[in-house]
Amino acid sequence: MRGNIIARVAISVVSLALGAGLLIAMPFLVGVGWEQILSEFARLSLLEWGVLTALWLSSLWAYSYVLVGSLPGLTPLRGVVVSGVGSAVSNLLPFGGAAVGVPVTFAMARIWGHDNRSITTFVLVSGIWNNLSRLLLPVAGIVCLLATGRVVSDGFATAASTAGLTLAGAAALLIAGLWREGAARALGKCAAVVVKVVPERRRPSRDKVVASFVGLRLSILDVVRRGWLTMTAGMLGFLALQAALFHACLWATGVEVGFAETIAAFALGRLLSTVTITPSGSGVSEAGTVLLMTATFGTAPAATSAAVLLFWFFTYLIEIPFGGVVFTVWTWSRRRRGESTSLALHEKALEPAVPDTPRPQDAARS
């Protein structure tokens, strides 16, 4: 157990160091120094900082509706809380911080009274909406560039094509798994093989694992039927506000670029943020975006680097203390009301969730 903790800490430190190294080296990739970038930051007015902050906070509120739609009974405010804490974790740990972020999400949701099946469905459905949106963005970027008559670079075309193919494959698997109960049973049998690594005392039986996947399919279908409009509207609002924030960062640093180019650069950056060798793709996303804009769109290297780092500040760096503040306020408010705040009391949330076996009436509705 101690060895696993040491290994996780070591991986996190290496991952953070890699991301920091990429960010530090990024300006030199386009031939500018840090003093030029810092001078761009120094020119920002309070009004510009206020506009950027307002866009960032608005995007957080819009995203909360993705979570509201995927977890019935969750309020937008609680959506901001769980999103803020989850983002802080994923921004500090590699591979999306799933090993820590998911158990924390489970624990908080259980404190609010949600059951394991609902939370498992929530994690999966919101994850599906997140990843499908990131894969759709490069396709939207290419469409915008083609609509303006600009020649699409080979690198961006490759990234968009790869994302499009991945999207098509993921959508096909998702539809197959949800449409056919047999596909859910097959996935359950595969999972039953995987969970053999779990100690026998805590390992669910093969039949229970298979039944859990069938029940999970029904839960996902129910949530998608009820909440797809809320989740889609929330995601579109979030992406629109994030794109507006990116454009505002370019505007604040004096980068003049068209709407299509802005969307293309924003789309590539969001796609590269899925490269989780660093926390939330930090460093990888920014370097790729700056290289695209300077090499393909001909933007000024210093101003572009400053704009991309400004966007990184709002979409990565500030989320870490924000998540800590949100969690602190949440625990303080519960203590003030005399309610439990100990996540340790909800240790079942830290175990692999196996949803209840579906009832016959549930199966009939599917």
Tab-separated table of C-alpha atoms in Angstrom:
chain	number	residue	atom	x	y	z
A	1	MET	CA	0.000	0.000	0.000
A	2	ARG	CA	2.803	2.394	0.971
A	3	GLY	CA	4.664	1.495	-2.217
A	4	ASN	CA	1.598	2.413	-4.307
A	5	ILE	CA	1.326	5.805	-2.605
A	6	ILE	CA	5.023	6.537	-3.186
A	7	ALA	CA	4.691	5.512	-6.841
A	8	ARG	CA	1.646	7.755	-7.341
A	9	VAL	CA	3.394	10.707	-5.732
A	10	ALA	CA	6.480	10.133	-7.889
A	11	ILE	CA	4.393	9.944	-11.090
A	12	SER	CA	2.526	13.116	-10.127
A	13	VAL	CA	5.769	15.008	-9.443
A	14	VAL	CA	7.276	13.890	-12.772
A	15	SER	CA	4.069	14.782	-14.614
A	16	LEU	CA	3.876	18.245	-13.036
A	17	ALA	CA	7.567	18.823	-13.767
A	18	LEU	CA	7.044	17.841	-17.411
A	19	GLY	CA	4.096	20.219	-17.754
A	20	ALA	CA	6.023	23.053	-16.079
A	21	GLY	CA	9.025	22.393	-18.316
A	22	LEU	CA	6.898	22.593	-21.460
A	23	LEU	CA	5.352	25.867	-20.314
A	24	ILE	CA	8.724	27.389	-19.459
A	25	ALA	CA	10.186	26.321	-22.809
A	26	MET	CA	7.138	27.319	-24.864
A	27	PRO	CA	8.132	30.957	-25.585
A	28	PHE	CA	11.562	29.882	-26.805
A	29	LEU	CA	9.917	27.576	-29.352
A	30	VAL	CA	8.664	30.674	-31.162
A	31	GLY	CA	11.716	32.848	-30.528
A	32	VAL	CA	10.573	35.134	-27.707
A	33	GLY	CA	11.723	35.632	-24.134
A	34	TRP	CA	9.770	35.691	-20.904
A	35	GLU	CA	10.436	39.396	-20.397
A	36	GLN	CA	8.390	40.119	-23.545
A	37	ILE	CA	5.504	38.004	-22.277
A	38	LEU	CA	5.562	39.577	-18.815
A	39	SER	CA	5.469	43.022	-20.399
A	40	GLU	CA	2.265	41.978	-22.223
A	41	PHE	CA	0.703	40.969	-18.900
A	42	ALA	CA	1.728	44.268	-17.299
A	43	ARG	CA	-0.255	46.205	-19.891
A	44	LEU	CA	-3.574	44.565	-18.976
A	45	SER	CA	-6.079	46.905	-17.337
A	46	LEU	CA	-8.431	46.162	-14.434
A	47	LEU	CA	-11.335	46.269	-16.881
A	48	GLU	CA	-9.736	43.570	-19.029
A	49	TRP	CA	-9.062	41.388	-15.965
A	50	GLY	CA	-12.676	41.907	-14.913
A	51	VAL	CA	-14.057	40.862	-18.313
A	52	LEU	CA	-11.873	37.754	-18.383
A	53	THR	CA	-12.879	36.782	-14.832
A	54	ALA	CA	-16.579	37.259	-15.605
A	55	LEU	CA	-16.331	35.025	-18.678
A	56	TRP	CA	-14.498	32.366	-16.682
A	57	LEU	CA	-17.059	32.342	-13.849
A	58	SER	CA	-19.927	32.272	-16.365
A	59	SER	CA	-18.405	29.234	-18.066
A	60	LEU	CA	-18.235	27.411	-14.712
A	61	TRP	CA	-21.915	28.111	-14.097
A	62	ALA	CA	-22.849	26.928	-17.600
A	63	TYR	CA	-20.901	23.696	-17.115
A	64	SER	CA	-22.738	22.961	-13.880
A	65	TYR	CA	-25.822	22.189	-16.004
A	66	VAL	CA	-23.951	19.316	-17.669
A	67	LEU	CA	-23.682	17.823	-14.183
A	68	VAL	CA	-27.243	18.775	-13.229
A	69	GLY	CA	-28.553	16.901	-16.268
A	70	SER	CA	-26.467	13.807	-15.553
A	71	LEU	CA	-27.275	13.536	-11.816
A	72	PRO	CA	-30.996	14.051	-11.070
A	73	GLY	CA	-31.461	16.078	-7.900
A	74	LEU	CA	-28.138	17.921	-8.163
A	75	THR	CA	-28.464	21.715	-8.013
A	76	PRO	CA	-26.365	24.107	-10.153
A	77	LEU	CA	-24.556	25.376	-7.039
A	78	ARG	CA	-23.601	21.862	-6.004
A	79	GLY	CA	-22.593	21.255	-9.599
A	80	VAL	CA	-20.119	24.142	-9.313
A	81	VAL	CA	-18.793	22.659	-6.052
A	82	VAL	CA	-18.191	19.156	-7.387
A	83	SER	CA	-16.819	20.547	-10.664
A	84	GLY	CA	-14.466	22.909	-8.839
A	85	VAL	CA	-13.100	20.226	-6.537
A	86	GLY	CA	-12.791	17.735	-9.402
A	87	SER	CA	-10.954	20.240	-11.608
A	88	ALA	CA	-8.503	21.041	-8.822
A	89	VAL	CA	-7.686	17.345	-8.458
A	90	SER	CA	-7.362	16.673	-12.193
A	91	ASN	CA	-5.147	19.763	-12.610
A	92	LEU	CA	-2.701	18.399	-10.041
A	93	LEU	CA	-2.600	14.731	-11.003
A	94	PRO	CA	-1.786	12.988	-14.304
A	95	PHE	CA	-4.250	10.882	-16.303
A	96	GLY	CA	-7.139	13.138	-15.352
A	97	GLY	CA	-6.708	12.481	-11.615
A	98	ALA	CA	-9.294	9.693	-11.860
A	99	ALA	CA	-7.735	7.655	-9.039
A	100	VAL	CA	-8.504	10.473	-6.588
A	101	GLY	CA	-11.112	12.622	-8.325
A	102	VAL	CA	-13.719	9.895	-8.859
A	103	PRO	CA	-13.679	8.646	-5.224
A	104	VAL	CA	-13.956	12.247	-3.969
A	105	THR	CA	-16.914	12.828	-6.310
A	106	PHE	CA	-18.529	9.634	-5.026
A	107	ALA	CA	-18.015	10.664	-1.408
A	108	MET	CA	-19.440	14.160	-1.863
A	109	ALA	CA	-22.446	12.919	-3.833
A	110	ARG	CA	-23.181	10.257	-1.205
A	111	ILE	CA	-23.135	12.938	1.487
A	112	TRP	CA	-25.831	14.709	-0.546
A	113	GLY	CA	-27.917	11.517	-0.520
A	114	HIS	CA	-27.275	10.045	-3.981
A	115	ASP	CA	-26.856	6.272	-4.317
A	116	ASN	CA	-24.004	4.368	-5.957
A	117	ARG	CA	-25.882	3.589	-9.160
A	118	SER	CA	-26.851	7.228	-9.720
A	119	ILE	CA	-23.307	8.438	-9.064
A	120	THR	CA	-21.754	5.792	-11.321
A	121	THR	CA	-24.151	6.800	-14.086
A	122	PHE	CA	-23.366	10.470	-13.433
A	123	VAL	CA	-19.604	9.932	-13.766
A	124	LEU	CA	-19.995	7.952	-16.990
A	125	VAL	CA	-22.575	10.182	-18.693
A	126	SER	CA	-20.825	13.459	-17.859
A	127	GLY	CA	-17.540	11.894	-19.019
A	128	ILE	CA	-19.150	10.873	-22.309
A	129	TRP	CA	-20.461	14.417	-22.892
A	130	ASN	CA	-17.039	15.899	-22.043
A	131	ASN	CA	-15.052	13.672	-24.382
A	132	LEU	CA	-17.503	13.805	-27.282
A	133	SER	CA	-17.456	17.612	-27.130
A	134	ARG	CA	-13.653	17.704	-27.227
A	135	LEU	CA	-13.589	15.377	-30.210
A	136	LEU	CA	-16.219	17.417	-32.045
A	137	LEU	CA	-14.329	20.696	-31.631
A	138	PRO	CA	-11.524	20.030	-34.177
A	139	VAL	CA	-14.140	19.102	-36.773
A	140	ALA	CA	-15.859	22.439	-36.079
A	141	GLY	CA	-12.484	24.153	-36.410
A	142	ILE	CA	-11.852	22.672	-39.857
A	143	VAL	CA	-15.347	23.621	-41.019
A	144	CYS	CA	-14.743	27.236	-39.912
A	145	LEU	CA	-11.393	27.385	-41.737
A	146	LEU	CA	-12.805	25.883	-44.927
A	147	ALA	CA	-15.757	28.287	-44.794
A	148	THR	CA	-13.342	31.231	-44.929
A	149	GLY	CA	-11.348	29.710	-47.781
A	150	ARG	CA	-8.182	29.288	-45.707
A	151	VAL	CA	-5.958	26.297	-46.503
A	152	VAL	CA	-5.971	23.838	-43.612
A	153	SER	CA	-2.496	22.797	-42.454
A	154	ASP	CA	-1.576	19.113	-42.632
A	155	GLY	CA	-1.061	18.923	-38.865
A	156	PHE	CA	-4.447	20.393	-38.024
A	157	ALA	CA	-6.169	18.282	-40.669
A	158	THR	CA	-4.561	15.147	-39.233
A	159	ALA	CA	-5.625	16.063	-35.697
A	160	ALA	CA	-9.193	16.796	-36.805
A	161	SER	CA	-9.406	13.613	-38.900
A	162	THR	CA	-8.100	11.516	-36.007
A	163	ALA	CA	-10.576	13.142	-33.655
A	164	GLY	CA	-13.406	12.591	-36.144
A	165	LEU	CA	-12.580	8.895	-36.552
A	166	THR	CA	-12.231	8.465	-32.791
A	167	LEU	CA	-15.575	10.214	-32.312
A	168	ALA	CA	-17.249	7.932	-34.853
A	169	GLY	CA	-15.773	4.826	-33.224
A	170	ALA	CA	-16.691	5.920	-29.709
A	171	ALA	CA	-20.213	6.822	-30.796
A	172	ALA	CA	-20.632	3.428	-32.492
A	173	LEU	CA	-19.493	1.573	-29.354
A	174	LEU	CA	-21.703	3.724	-27.151
A	175	ILE	CA	-24.783	3.198	-29.323
A	176	ALA	CA	-24.120	-0.555	-29.502
A	177	GLY	CA	-23.693	-0.788	-25.739
A	178	LEU	CA	-26.870	1.163	-25.030
A	179	TRP	CA	-29.018	-0.202	-27.837
A	180	ARG	CA	-28.435	-3.903	-27.232
A	181	GLU	CA	-28.620	-5.579	-23.840
A	182	GLY	CA	-26.337	-8.315	-25.207
A	183	ALA	CA	-23.550	-5.768	-25.700
A	184	ALA	CA	-23.902	-4.648	-22.079
A	185	ARG	CA	-23.704	-8.287	-20.963
A	186	ALA	CA	-20.563	-8.803	-23.054
A	187	LEU	CA	-18.937	-5.756	-21.461
A	188	GLY	CA	-19.939	-7.088	-18.051
A	189	LYS	CA	-18.240	-10.420	-18.759
A	190	CYS	CA	-15.065	-8.592	-19.788
A	191	ALA	CA	-15.217	-6.527	-16.607
A	192	ALA	CA	-15.687	-9.692	-14.540
A	193	VAL	CA	-12.318	-10.869	-15.822
A	194	VAL	CA	-10.678	-7.551	-14.953
A	195	VAL	CA	-12.032	-7.439	-11.374
A	196	LYS	CA	-10.278	-10.720	-10.600
A	197	VAL	CA	-7.363	-8.538	-9.495
A	198	VAL	CA	-9.549	-7.344	-6.593
A	199	PRO	CA	-9.019	-9.331	-3.363
A	200	GLU	CA	-11.525	-12.191	-3.153
A	201	ARG	CA	-13.033	-10.839	0.067
A	202	ARG	CA	-14.146	-7.661	-1.731
A	203	ARG	CA	-14.623	-9.061	-5.232
A	204	PRO	CA	-18.210	-9.160	-6.574
A	205	SER	CA	-19.361	-12.360	-8.238
A	206	ARG	CA	-19.321	-12.702	-12.028
A	207	ASP	CA	-23.122	-12.734	-12.202
A	208	LYS	CA	-23.338	-9.583	-10.100
A	209	VAL	CA	-20.841	-7.761	-12.319
A	210	VAL	CA	-22.774	-8.722	-15.466
A	211	ALA	CA	-26.080	-7.732	-13.851
A	212	SER	CA	-24.548	-4.423	-12.792
A	213	PHE	CA	-23.655	-3.592	-16.397
A	214	VAL	CA	-27.181	-4.413	-17.547
A	215	GLY	CA	-28.563	-2.188	-14.770
A	216	LEU	CA	-26.056	0.530	-15.617
A	217	ARG	CA	-27.220	0.481	-19.237
A	218	LEU	CA	-30.798	1.087	-18.098
A	219	SER	CA	-29.688	3.892	-15.781
A	220	ILE	CA	-27.679	5.599	-18.523
A	221	LEU	CA	-30.589	5.358	-20.960
A	222	ASP	CA	-32.906	6.872	-18.361
A	223	VAL	CA	-30.545	9.747	-17.556
A	224	VAL	CA	-29.869	10.494	-21.229
A	225	ARG	CA	-33.605	10.485	-22.042
A	226	ARG	CA	-34.348	12.894	-19.205
A	227	GLY	CA	-31.285	15.102	-19.241
A	228	TRP	CA	-29.819	15.180	-22.745
A	229	LEU	CA	-31.217	18.639	-23.498
A	230	THR	CA	-29.945	20.143	-20.232
A	231	MET	CA	-26.523	18.517	-20.663
A	232	THR	CA	-26.213	19.562	-24.299
A	233	ALA	CA	-27.306	23.143	-23.606
A	234	GLY	CA	-24.912	23.335	-20.666
A	235	MET	CA	-22.029	21.966	-22.724
A	236	LEU	CA	-22.711	24.287	-25.671
A	237	GLY	CA	-22.920	27.250	-23.303
A	238	PHE	CA	-19.700	26.205	-21.592
A	239	LEU	CA	-17.803	25.791	-24.875
A	240	ALA	CA	-19.152	29.082	-26.248
A	241	LEU	CA	-18.081	30.948	-23.109
A	242	GLN	CA	-14.667	29.243	-23.101
A	243	ALA	CA	-14.187	30.196	-26.767
A	244	ALA	CA	-15.240	33.754	-25.870
A	245	LEU	CA	-12.700	33.712	-23.035
A	246	PHE	CA	-9.985	32.560	-25.445
A	247	HIS	CA	-10.941	35.293	-27.913
A	248	ALA	CA	-10.930	37.851	-25.074
A	249	CYS	CA	-7.413	36.747	-24.093
A	250	LEU	CA	-6.292	37.321	-27.689
A	251	TRP	CA	-8.046	40.712	-27.707
A	252	ALA	CA	-6.458	41.731	-24.387
A	253	THR	CA	-2.939	41.053	-25.673
A	254	GLY	CA	-3.540	42.639	-29.068
A	255	VAL	CA	-3.586	39.505	-31.238
A	256	GLU	CA	-5.627	40.205	-34.374
A	257	VAL	CA	-7.081	37.020	-35.828
A	258	GLY	CA	-10.367	36.074	-37.475
A	259	PHE	CA	-13.293	34.166	-35.977
A	260	ALA	CA	-12.486	30.953	-37.880
A	261	GLU	CA	-8.847	30.993	-36.794
A	262	THR	CA	-9.871	31.631	-33.191
A	263	ILE	CA	-12.222	28.634	-33.194
A	264	ALA	CA	-9.598	26.427	-34.874
A	265	ALA	CA	-6.906	27.336	-32.326
A	266	PHE	CA	-9.331	26.946	-29.419
A	267	ALA	CA	-10.439	23.545	-30.749
A	268	LEU	CA	-6.873	22.267	-31.095
A	269	GLY	CA	-6.030	23.425	-27.584
A	270	ARG	CA	-9.040	21.658	-26.070
A	271	LEU	CA	-8.214	18.487	-28.005
A	272	LEU	CA	-4.592	18.536	-26.808
A	273	SER	CA	-5.797	18.959	-23.215
A	274	THR	CA	-6.852	15.293	-23.390
A	275	VAL	CA	-3.165	14.302	-23.663
A	276	THR	CA	-2.959	13.374	-19.993
A	277	ILE	CA	0.764	12.682	-19.669
A	278	THR	CA	0.663	16.012	-17.848
A	279	PRO	CA	-2.222	17.120	-15.611
A	280	SER	CA	-5.056	18.238	-17.933
A	281	GLY	CA	-2.567	18.308	-20.819
A	282	SER	CA	-0.912	21.399	-19.324
A	283	GLY	CA	2.053	22.505	-21.429
A	284	VAL	CA	1.172	20.212	-24.322
A	285	SER	CA	-2.016	22.129	-25.139
A	286	GLU	CA	-0.399	25.559	-24.850
A	287	ALA	CA	2.687	24.691	-26.927
A	288	GLY	CA	0.543	23.196	-29.684
A	289	THR	CA	-1.780	26.204	-29.775
A	290	VAL	CA	1.047	28.754	-29.946
A	291	LEU	CA	2.829	26.824	-32.705
A	292	LEU	CA	-0.388	26.569	-34.735
A	293	MET	CA	-1.198	30.263	-34.451
A	294	THR	CA	2.289	31.594	-35.145
A	295	ALA	CA	3.265	29.141	-37.890
A	296	THR	CA	-0.088	28.823	-39.666
A	297	PHE	CA	-1.935	32.058	-38.910
A	298	GLY	CA	1.120	34.348	-38.749
A	299	THR	CA	0.289	35.940	-35.388
A	300	ALA	CA	2.888	37.821	-33.314
A	301	PRO	CA	4.825	35.301	-31.178
A	302	ALA	CA	5.065	37.387	-27.985
A	303	ALA	CA	1.424	38.506	-27.935
A	304	THR	CA	0.199	35.016	-28.898
A	305	SER	CA	2.260	33.342	-26.167
A	306	ALA	CA	0.919	35.842	-23.632
A	307	ALA	CA	-2.692	35.246	-24.743
A	308	VAL	CA	-2.358	31.452	-24.565
A	309	LEU	CA	-0.735	31.639	-21.120
A	310	LEU	CA	-3.483	33.996	-19.984
A	311	PHE	CA	-6.067	31.442	-21.116
A	312	TRP	CA	-4.054	28.727	-19.314
A	313	PHE	CA	-4.233	30.813	-16.145
A	314	PHE	CA	-8.035	30.906	-16.240
A	315	THR	CA	-8.658	27.341	-17.430
A	316	TYR	CA	-5.975	25.549	-15.416
A	317	LEU	CA	-3.970	27.428	-12.787
A	318	ILE	CA	-6.718	29.391	-11.045
A	319	GLU	CA	-8.926	26.280	-10.865
A	320	ILE	CA	-6.571	24.736	-8.294
A	321	PRO	CA	-6.994	27.366	-5.538
A	322	PHE	CA	-10.623	27.874	-6.617
A	323	GLY	CA	-11.339	24.198	-5.960
A	324	GLY	CA	-9.625	24.427	-2.584
A	325	VAL	CA	-11.654	27.499	-1.607
A	326	VAL	CA	-14.914	25.917	-2.786
A	327	PHE	CA	-14.218	22.757	-0.779
A	328	THR	CA	-13.281	24.782	2.311
A	329	VAL	CA	-16.463	26.892	2.118
A	330	TRP	CA	-18.569	23.766	1.547
A	331	THR	CA	-17.136	21.967	4.599
A	332	TRP	CA	-17.428	25.117	6.736
A	333	SER	CA	-21.083	25.628	5.803
A	334	ARG	CA	-21.921	22.011	6.646
A	335	ARG	CA	-20.151	22.211	9.982
A	336	ARG	CA	-22.034	25.395	10.770
A	337	ARG	CA	-25.287	23.509	10.201
A	338	GLY	CA	-24.011	20.607	12.339
A	339	GLU	CA	-23.824	18.212	9.367
A	340	SER	CA	-21.150	15.631	8.689
A	341	THR	CA	-18.233	16.666	6.459
A	342	SER	CA	-16.039	13.592	6.859
A	343	LEU	CA	-15.497	11.842	3.550
A	344	ALA	CA	-14.024	8.927	5.491
A	345	LEU	CA	-17.484	8.155	6.897
A	346	HIS	CA	-18.536	7.293	3.357
A	347	GLU	CA	-15.921	4.632	2.746
A	348	LYS	CA	-18.244	2.691	0.423
A	349	ALA	CA	-17.789	5.537	-2.007
A	350	LEU	CA	-14.104	4.629	-2.222
A	351	GLU	CA	-14.851	1.064	-3.305
A	352	PRO	CA	-15.637	-0.016	-6.875
A	353	ALA	CA	-19.292	0.800	-7.376
A	354	VAL	CA	-21.506	-2.093	-8.410
A	355	PRO	CA	-25.025	-0.822	-9.125
A	356	ASP	CA	-28.019	-2.778	-7.921
A	357	THR	CA	-29.455	-5.544	-10.079
A	358	PRO	CA	-32.185	-4.078	-12.293
A	359	ARG	CA	-35.753	-4.851	-11.334
A	360	PRO	CA	-38.028	-6.652	-13.798
A	361	GLN	CA	-40.160	-3.536	-14.269
A	362	ASP	CA	-37.038	-1.542	-15.166
A	363	ALA	CA	-36.076	-4.095	-17.785
A	364	ALA	CA	-39.562	-4.005	-19.230
A	365	ARG	CA	-39.315	-0.245	-19.755
A	366	SER	CA	-36.066	-0.616	-21.726
